[in-house]
Amino acid sequence: LLTSGSEKAQAEAAAALLNLAFRNADNAVAIAKAGAIPPLVRLLTSGSEEAQGNAAAVLSILACRNADNAVAIAKAGAIPPLVELLISGSKKAQAKAAGALWN
C-alpha cells in the first residue's frame, strides 16, 4: 500500500506503521527490516500532504534511539526531502519533518 495504493491508502498505511512503531522499539526495528524505509522516503516527495506528514512521522519514530535505523534513513535519501518539507510543507508536515531531522 505504501507504493501502489491510492493516496488515501498510502497515508493510512503510513499511519498504521506509525501506530505500530510508536513506543515499541521492537516494532520499529521490524518495520525497518521489512523494507519500509525506502517507500516511506518516496512518500515524502510523491505522496499527498497527509501521506508526507505521516511518512515523516514514521521516519522520526524509526530513527528515535536507533542509530542503525537513522543511518538507513539517511542512506535512503531522506534528508533532502525532509528539508524540503521543513521549508515548504504544511505546518503539520513541517513539525513532523523537524522531528525526523532531529532524530
C-alpha atoms as a printed R data frame, in Angstrom:
    type eleno elety resid chain resno      x      y      z
1   ATOM     1    CA   LEU     A     1  0.000  0.000  0.000
2   ATOM     2    CA   LEU     A     2  2.892  2.386  0.605
3   ATOM     3    CA   THR     A     3  3.947  2.153 -3.033
4   ATOM     4    CA   SER     A     4  0.941  1.205 -5.097
5   ATOM     5    CA   GLY     A     5 -2.200  2.165 -3.214
6   ATOM     6    CA   SER     A     6 -4.301  5.265 -3.623
7   ATOM     7    CA   GLU     A     7 -3.145  8.461 -1.919
8   ATOM     8    CA   LYS     A     8 -5.578  7.761  0.905
9   ATOM     9    CA   ALA     A     9 -4.352  4.172  1.249
10  ATOM    10    CA   GLN     A    10 -0.724  5.342  1.297
11  ATOM    11    CA   ALA     A    11 -1.484  7.868  4.030
12  ATOM    12    CA   GLU     A    12 -3.346  5.244  6.046
13  ATOM    13    CA   ALA     A    13 -0.576  2.664  5.580
14  ATOM    14    CA   ALA     A    14  1.984  5.147  6.883
15  ATOM    15    CA   ALA     A    15 -0.323  5.966  9.808
16  ATOM    16    CA   ALA     A    16 -0.633  2.252 10.597
17  ATOM    17    CA   LEU     A    17  3.147  1.914 10.660
18  ATOM    18    CA   LEU     A    18  3.330  4.937 12.925
19  ATOM    19    CA   ASN     A    19  0.905  3.312 15.350
20  ATOM    20    CA   LEU     A    20  2.886  0.068 15.309
21  ATOM    21    CA   ALA     A    21  6.237  1.788 15.890
22  ATOM    22    CA   PHE     A    22  5.104  4.316 18.490
23  ATOM    23    CA   ARG     A    23  6.678  3.428 21.842
24  ATOM    24    CA   ASN     A    24  7.623 -0.036 20.598
25  ATOM    25    CA   ALA     A    25 11.304 -0.371 19.727
26  ATOM    26    CA   ASP     A    26 10.923 -3.971 18.572
27  ATOM    27    CA   ASN     A    27  8.268 -2.976 16.048
28  ATOM    28    CA   ALA     A    28 10.416 -0.064 14.861
29  ATOM    29    CA   VAL     A    29 13.264 -2.469 14.146
30  ATOM    30    CA   ALA     A    30 10.918 -4.946 12.443
31  ATOM    31    CA   ILE     A    31  9.399 -2.224 10.254
32  ATOM    32    CA   ALA     A    32 12.837 -1.104  9.112
33  ATOM    33    CA   LYS     A    33 13.990 -4.690  8.497
34  ATOM    34    CA   ALA     A    34 10.851 -5.351  6.455
35  ATOM    35    CA   GLY     A    35 11.996 -2.717  3.960
36  ATOM    36    CA   ALA     A    36  9.608  0.115  4.814
37  ATOM    37    CA   ILE     A    37 12.206  2.891  4.837
38  ATOM    38    CA   PRO     A    38 12.646  3.379  1.042
39  ATOM    39    CA   PRO     A    39  8.884  3.566  0.334
40  ATOM    40    CA   LEU     A    40  8.433  5.980  3.245
41  ATOM    41    CA   VAL     A    41 11.197  8.183  1.839
42  ATOM    42    CA   ARG     A    42  9.473  8.155 -1.568
43  ATOM    43    CA   LEU     A    43  6.213  9.260  0.077
44  ATOM    44    CA   LEU     A    44  7.991 12.375  1.339
45  ATOM    45    CA   THR     A    45  8.026 13.685 -2.235
46  ATOM    46    CA   SER     A    46  5.299 11.809 -4.066
47  ATOM    47    CA   GLY     A    47  2.538 11.342 -1.532
48  ATOM    48    CA   SER     A    48 -0.361 13.533 -0.549
49  ATOM    49    CA   GLU     A    49  0.160 16.146  2.145
50  ATOM    50    CA   GLU     A    50 -1.223 13.704  4.712
51  ATOM    51    CA   ALA     A    51  0.983 10.859  3.459
52  ATOM    52    CA   GLN     A    52  4.048 13.100  3.523
53  ATOM    53    CA   GLY     A    53  3.382 14.090  7.118
54  ATOM    54    CA   ASN     A    54  2.703 10.515  8.175
55  ATOM    55    CA   ALA     A    55  5.843  9.275  6.418
56  ATOM    56    CA   ALA     A    56  7.940 11.931  8.161
57  ATOM    57    CA   ALA     A    57  6.421 10.939 11.498
58  ATOM    58    CA   VAL     A    58  7.167  7.246 10.952
59  ATOM    59    CA   LEU     A    59 10.748  8.016  9.948
60  ATOM    60    CA   SER     A    60 11.112 10.120 13.076
61  ATOM    61    CA   ILE     A    61  9.915  7.258 15.276
62  ATOM    62    CA   LEU     A    62 12.086  4.704 13.464
63  ATOM    63    CA   ALA     A    63 15.182  6.874 13.952
64  ATOM    64    CA   CYS     A    64 14.472  7.714 17.586
65  ATOM    65    CA   ARG     A    65 17.048  5.994 19.792
66  ATOM    66    CA   ASN     A    66 18.032  3.635 16.953
67  ATOM    67    CA   ALA     A    67 21.286  4.560 15.236
68  ATOM    68    CA   ASP     A    68 21.005  1.752 12.674
69  ATOM    69    CA   ASN     A    69 17.604  2.984 11.541
70  ATOM    70    CA   ALA     A    70 18.825  6.596 11.491
71  ATOM    71    CA   VAL     A    71 21.713  5.634  9.227
72  ATOM    72    CA   ALA     A    72 19.425  3.588  6.966
73  ATOM    73    CA   ILE     A    73 17.023  6.525  6.688
74  ATOM    74    CA   ALA     A    74 19.844  8.895  5.736
75  ATOM    75    CA   LYS     A    75 21.267  6.383  3.234
76  ATOM    76    CA   ALA     A    76 17.810  6.032  1.671
77  ATOM    77    CA   GLY     A    77 17.961  9.732  0.803
78  ATOM    78    CA   ALA     A    78 15.511 11.097  3.363
79  ATOM    79    CA   ILE     A    79 17.408 14.221  4.345
80  ATOM    80    CA   PRO     A    80 16.787 16.379  1.217
81  ATOM    81    CA   PRO     A    81 13.017 15.705  1.088
82  ATOM    82    CA   LEU     A    82 12.707 16.233  4.842
83  ATOM    83    CA   VAL     A    83 14.461 19.592  4.489
84  ATOM    84    CA   GLU     A    84 12.129 20.466  1.617
85  ATOM    85    CA   LEU     A    85  9.104 19.605  3.779
86  ATOM    86    CA   LEU     A    86 10.577 21.742  6.533
87  ATOM    87    CA   ILE     A    87 10.798 24.675  4.112
88  ATOM    88    CA   SER     A    88  7.606 24.348  2.105
89  ATOM    89    CA   GLY     A    89  5.341 21.748  3.705
90  ATOM    90    CA   SER     A    90  2.202 22.355  5.708
91  ATOM    91    CA   LYS     A    91  2.661 23.361  9.342
92  ATOM    92    CA   LYS     A    92  1.903 19.782 10.385
93  ATOM    93    CA   ALA     A    93  4.367 18.323  7.866
94  ATOM    94    CA   GLN     A    94  6.993 20.861  8.912
95  ATOM    95    CA   ALA     A    95  6.697 19.772 12.543
96  ATOM    96    CA   LYS     A    96  6.971 16.097 11.618
97  ATOM    97    CA   ALA     A    97  9.914 16.747  9.275
98  ATOM    98    CA   ALA     A    98 11.677 18.664 12.040
99  ATOM    99    CA   GLY     A    99 11.172 15.701 14.379
100 ATOM   100    CA   ALA     A   100 12.599 13.301 11.814
101 ATOM   101    CA   LEU     A   101 15.634 15.512 11.231
102 ATOM   102    CA   TRP     A   102 16.122 15.903 14.970
103 ATOM   103    CA   ASN     A   103 16.356 12.141 15.435
